[in-house]
C-alpha positions in Angstrom: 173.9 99.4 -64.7 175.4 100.7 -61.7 174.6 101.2 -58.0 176.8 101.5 -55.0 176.4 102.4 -51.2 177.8 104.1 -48.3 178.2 102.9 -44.6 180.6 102.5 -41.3 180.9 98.5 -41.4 181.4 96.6 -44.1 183.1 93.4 -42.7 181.0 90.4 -44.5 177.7 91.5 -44.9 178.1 94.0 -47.6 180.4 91.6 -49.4 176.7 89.3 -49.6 175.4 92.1 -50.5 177.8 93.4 -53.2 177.7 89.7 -54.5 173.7 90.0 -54.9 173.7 93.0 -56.8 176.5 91.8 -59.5 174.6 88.6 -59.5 171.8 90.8 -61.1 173.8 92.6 -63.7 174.7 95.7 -61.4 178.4 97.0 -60.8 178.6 97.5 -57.1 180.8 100.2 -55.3 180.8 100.6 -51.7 183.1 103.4 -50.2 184.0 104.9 -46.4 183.0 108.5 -45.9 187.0 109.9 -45.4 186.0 111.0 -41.5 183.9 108.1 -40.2 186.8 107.4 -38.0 187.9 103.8 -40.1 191.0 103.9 -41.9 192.6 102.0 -44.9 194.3 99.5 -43.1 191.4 98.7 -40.5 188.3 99.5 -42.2 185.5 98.0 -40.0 187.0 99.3 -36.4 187.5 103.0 -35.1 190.9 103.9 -34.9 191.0 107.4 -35.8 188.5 109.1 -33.2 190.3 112.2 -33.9 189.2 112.5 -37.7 185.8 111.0 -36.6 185.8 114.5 -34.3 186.1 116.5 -37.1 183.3 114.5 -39.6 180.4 116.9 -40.7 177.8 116.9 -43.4 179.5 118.6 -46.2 182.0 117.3 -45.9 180.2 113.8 -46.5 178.3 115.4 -49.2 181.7 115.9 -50.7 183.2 112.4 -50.2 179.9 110.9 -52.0 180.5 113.9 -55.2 184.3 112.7 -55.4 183.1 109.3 -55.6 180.2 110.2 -58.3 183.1 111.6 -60.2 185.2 109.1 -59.8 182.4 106.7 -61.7 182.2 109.4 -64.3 185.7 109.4 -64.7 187.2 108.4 -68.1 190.4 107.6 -66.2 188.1 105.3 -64.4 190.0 102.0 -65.1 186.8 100.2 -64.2 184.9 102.3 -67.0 183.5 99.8 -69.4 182.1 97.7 -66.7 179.7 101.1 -65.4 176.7 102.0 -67.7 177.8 106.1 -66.6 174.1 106.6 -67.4 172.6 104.5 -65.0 174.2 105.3 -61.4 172.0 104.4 -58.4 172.2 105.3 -54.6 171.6 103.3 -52.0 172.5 105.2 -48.8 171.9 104.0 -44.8 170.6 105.7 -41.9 173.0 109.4 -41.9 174.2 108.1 -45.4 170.4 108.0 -46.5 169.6 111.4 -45.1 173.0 112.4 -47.1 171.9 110.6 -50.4 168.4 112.5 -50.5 170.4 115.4 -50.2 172.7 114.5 -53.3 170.1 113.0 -55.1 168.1 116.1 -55.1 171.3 118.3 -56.7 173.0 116.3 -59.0 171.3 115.4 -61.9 173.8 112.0 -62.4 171.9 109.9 -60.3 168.7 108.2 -61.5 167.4 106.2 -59.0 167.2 106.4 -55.0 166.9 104.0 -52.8 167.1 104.7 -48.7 167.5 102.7 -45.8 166.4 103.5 -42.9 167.2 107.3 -43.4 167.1 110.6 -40.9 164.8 112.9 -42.2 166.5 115.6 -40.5 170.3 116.5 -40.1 170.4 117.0 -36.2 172.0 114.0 -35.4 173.0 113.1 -32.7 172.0 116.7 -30.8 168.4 117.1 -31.9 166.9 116.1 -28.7 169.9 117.8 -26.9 168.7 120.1 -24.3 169.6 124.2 -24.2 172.2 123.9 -21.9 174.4 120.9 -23.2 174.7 122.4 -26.9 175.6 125.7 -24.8 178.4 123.4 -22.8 179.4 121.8 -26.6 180.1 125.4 -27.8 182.5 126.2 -24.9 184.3 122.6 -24.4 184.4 122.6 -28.1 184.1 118.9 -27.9 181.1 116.7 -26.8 180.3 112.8 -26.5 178.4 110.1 -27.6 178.8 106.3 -26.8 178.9 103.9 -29.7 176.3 101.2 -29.0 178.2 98.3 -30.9 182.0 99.0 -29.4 180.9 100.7 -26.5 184.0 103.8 -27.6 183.5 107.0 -26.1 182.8 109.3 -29.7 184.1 112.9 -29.7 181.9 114.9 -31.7 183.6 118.7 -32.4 181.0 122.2 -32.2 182.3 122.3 -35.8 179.1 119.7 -36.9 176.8 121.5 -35.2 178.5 125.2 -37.1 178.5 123.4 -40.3 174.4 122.5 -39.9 173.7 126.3 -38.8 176.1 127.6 -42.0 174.5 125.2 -44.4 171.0 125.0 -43.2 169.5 125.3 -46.9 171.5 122.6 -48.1 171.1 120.2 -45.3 167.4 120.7 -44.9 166.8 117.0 -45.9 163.0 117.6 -46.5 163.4 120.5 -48.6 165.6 118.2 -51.0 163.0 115.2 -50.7 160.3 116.9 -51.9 162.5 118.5 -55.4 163.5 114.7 -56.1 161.8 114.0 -59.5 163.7 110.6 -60.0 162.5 107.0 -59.0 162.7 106.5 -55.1 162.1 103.8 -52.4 162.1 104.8 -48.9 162.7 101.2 -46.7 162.4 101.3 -43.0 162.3 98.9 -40.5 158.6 99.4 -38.4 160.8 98.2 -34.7 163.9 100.8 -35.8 164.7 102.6 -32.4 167.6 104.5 -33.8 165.8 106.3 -36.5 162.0 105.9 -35.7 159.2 105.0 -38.2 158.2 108.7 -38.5 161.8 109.7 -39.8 160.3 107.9 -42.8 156.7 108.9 -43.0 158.4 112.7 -43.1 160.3 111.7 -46.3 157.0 110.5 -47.9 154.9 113.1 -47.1 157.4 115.3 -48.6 157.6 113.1 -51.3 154.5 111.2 -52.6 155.6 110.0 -55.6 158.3 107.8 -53.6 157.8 104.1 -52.8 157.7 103.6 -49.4 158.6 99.9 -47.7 158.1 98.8 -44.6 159.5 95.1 -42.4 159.1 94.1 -39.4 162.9 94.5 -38.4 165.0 96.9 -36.9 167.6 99.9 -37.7 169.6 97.3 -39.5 166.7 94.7 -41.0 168.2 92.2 -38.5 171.9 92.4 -39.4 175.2 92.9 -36.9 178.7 93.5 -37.2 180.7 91.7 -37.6 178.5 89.2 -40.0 180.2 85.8 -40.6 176.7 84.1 -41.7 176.6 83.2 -45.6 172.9 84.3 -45.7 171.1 87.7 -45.2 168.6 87.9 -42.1 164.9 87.4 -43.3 164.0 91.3 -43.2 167.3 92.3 -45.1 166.9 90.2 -47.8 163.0 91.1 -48.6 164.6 94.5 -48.9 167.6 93.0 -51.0 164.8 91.5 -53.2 162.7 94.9 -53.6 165.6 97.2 -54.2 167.5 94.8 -57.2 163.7 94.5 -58.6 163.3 98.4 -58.2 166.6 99.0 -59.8 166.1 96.5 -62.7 163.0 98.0 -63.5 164.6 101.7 -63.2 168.0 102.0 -64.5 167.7 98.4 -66.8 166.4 100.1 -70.2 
């Protein structure tokens, strides 16, 4: 069995939650999307703003088929400890609106699972008025700050080209509602970053997907960095449900 997952911050916490998943039988990759604005040596902080500027949906889409290769890879020195016909997704927030996408077109994935996902792929400018996209379009260069490290985020018109030249492909309800394998939406009922009804979207569109909810927030009670040895309450119900959903999914 395998199933891996996708996010910023890593530092910790997804090392407890790596550990969880091979405690259950699963192999466990986690990876950095190539322009979340990390880098090799200093994974966890945001030291290359300027590749972060240039970070768009295909080109995430991308990042998570090189990795889905990679685990099909016969090259793949860690080969015989992947069962190539079992791969899961997990993916978070962006990464979940990116995983239904994936999940929908490639056939190699089996089972779904989505935290706290977008349902739509207008972040962050979806509730942008008129004239600040027209202002993005002639600065070439807009800017969000990052709630955790407080950093000034420069976000480049090319995102919001890339949406408008891929619009079929990114229409993240469109690919929910083709997605014919085993699913479970999880979504924290207090999120404030992704509301509640970013989740009820991705149900309606998909009914036969199992749908979770906990009392928690955008990230079921975690922060970064994470130095506890125990997930909070609300991530690990979700921990429990996904490795159960999994076992009962991609375990035959």
């Amino acid at each position: 069995m395998c199933t891996w997952f996708q996010r910023l911050q890593r530092l910790g916490n997804f090392d407890l939650i790596a550990e969880q998943f091979l405690a259950s039988g699963f192999t466990f990759i986690k990876f950095n999307f190539s322009h979340n604005g990390t880098s090799p040596d200093q994974p966890e902080n945001f030291v290359d703003l300027t590749a972060f500027s240039e970070n768009n949906y295909t080109k995430q889409l991308h990042d998570l088929e090189q990795v889905i290769d990679w685990v099909q890879n016969n090259c793949n020195p860690y080969g015989r400890c992947i069962d190539k016909k079992s791969i899961g997704l997990i993916g978070h927030s962006m990464g979940g609106g990116i995983s239904v996408i994936k999940a929908a077109e490639d056939a190699r994935i089996k089972a779904l699972v989505t935290w706290s996902a977008i349902a739509f792929c207008k972040t962050p400018w979806g509730d942008w008025p008129k004239e600040k996209i027209s202002d993005w379009k002639q600065t070439g260069v807009a800017y969000y700050v990052n709630g955790r490290t407080r950093q000034k985020m420069p976000l480049n018109y090319q995102l919001y080209e890339d949406y408008l030249n891929n619009g079929t492909r990114l229409d993240i309800i469109k690919a929910a509602s083709s997605i014919n394998i085993p699913w479970m939406i999880c979504h924290g009922t207090e999120d404030i970053n992704v509301p509640l009804n970013h989740a009820y979207n991705l149900k309606e569109a998909n009914g036969r997907a199992v749908m979770v909810t906990v009392s928690s927030d955008h990230v079921f009670g975690r922060k970064h960095p994470w130095y506890e040895t125990i997930q909070p309450t609300p991530m690990q119900d979700v921990l429990n449900r996904n490795i159960l959903f999994f076992k009962q999914h991609l375990d035959k």
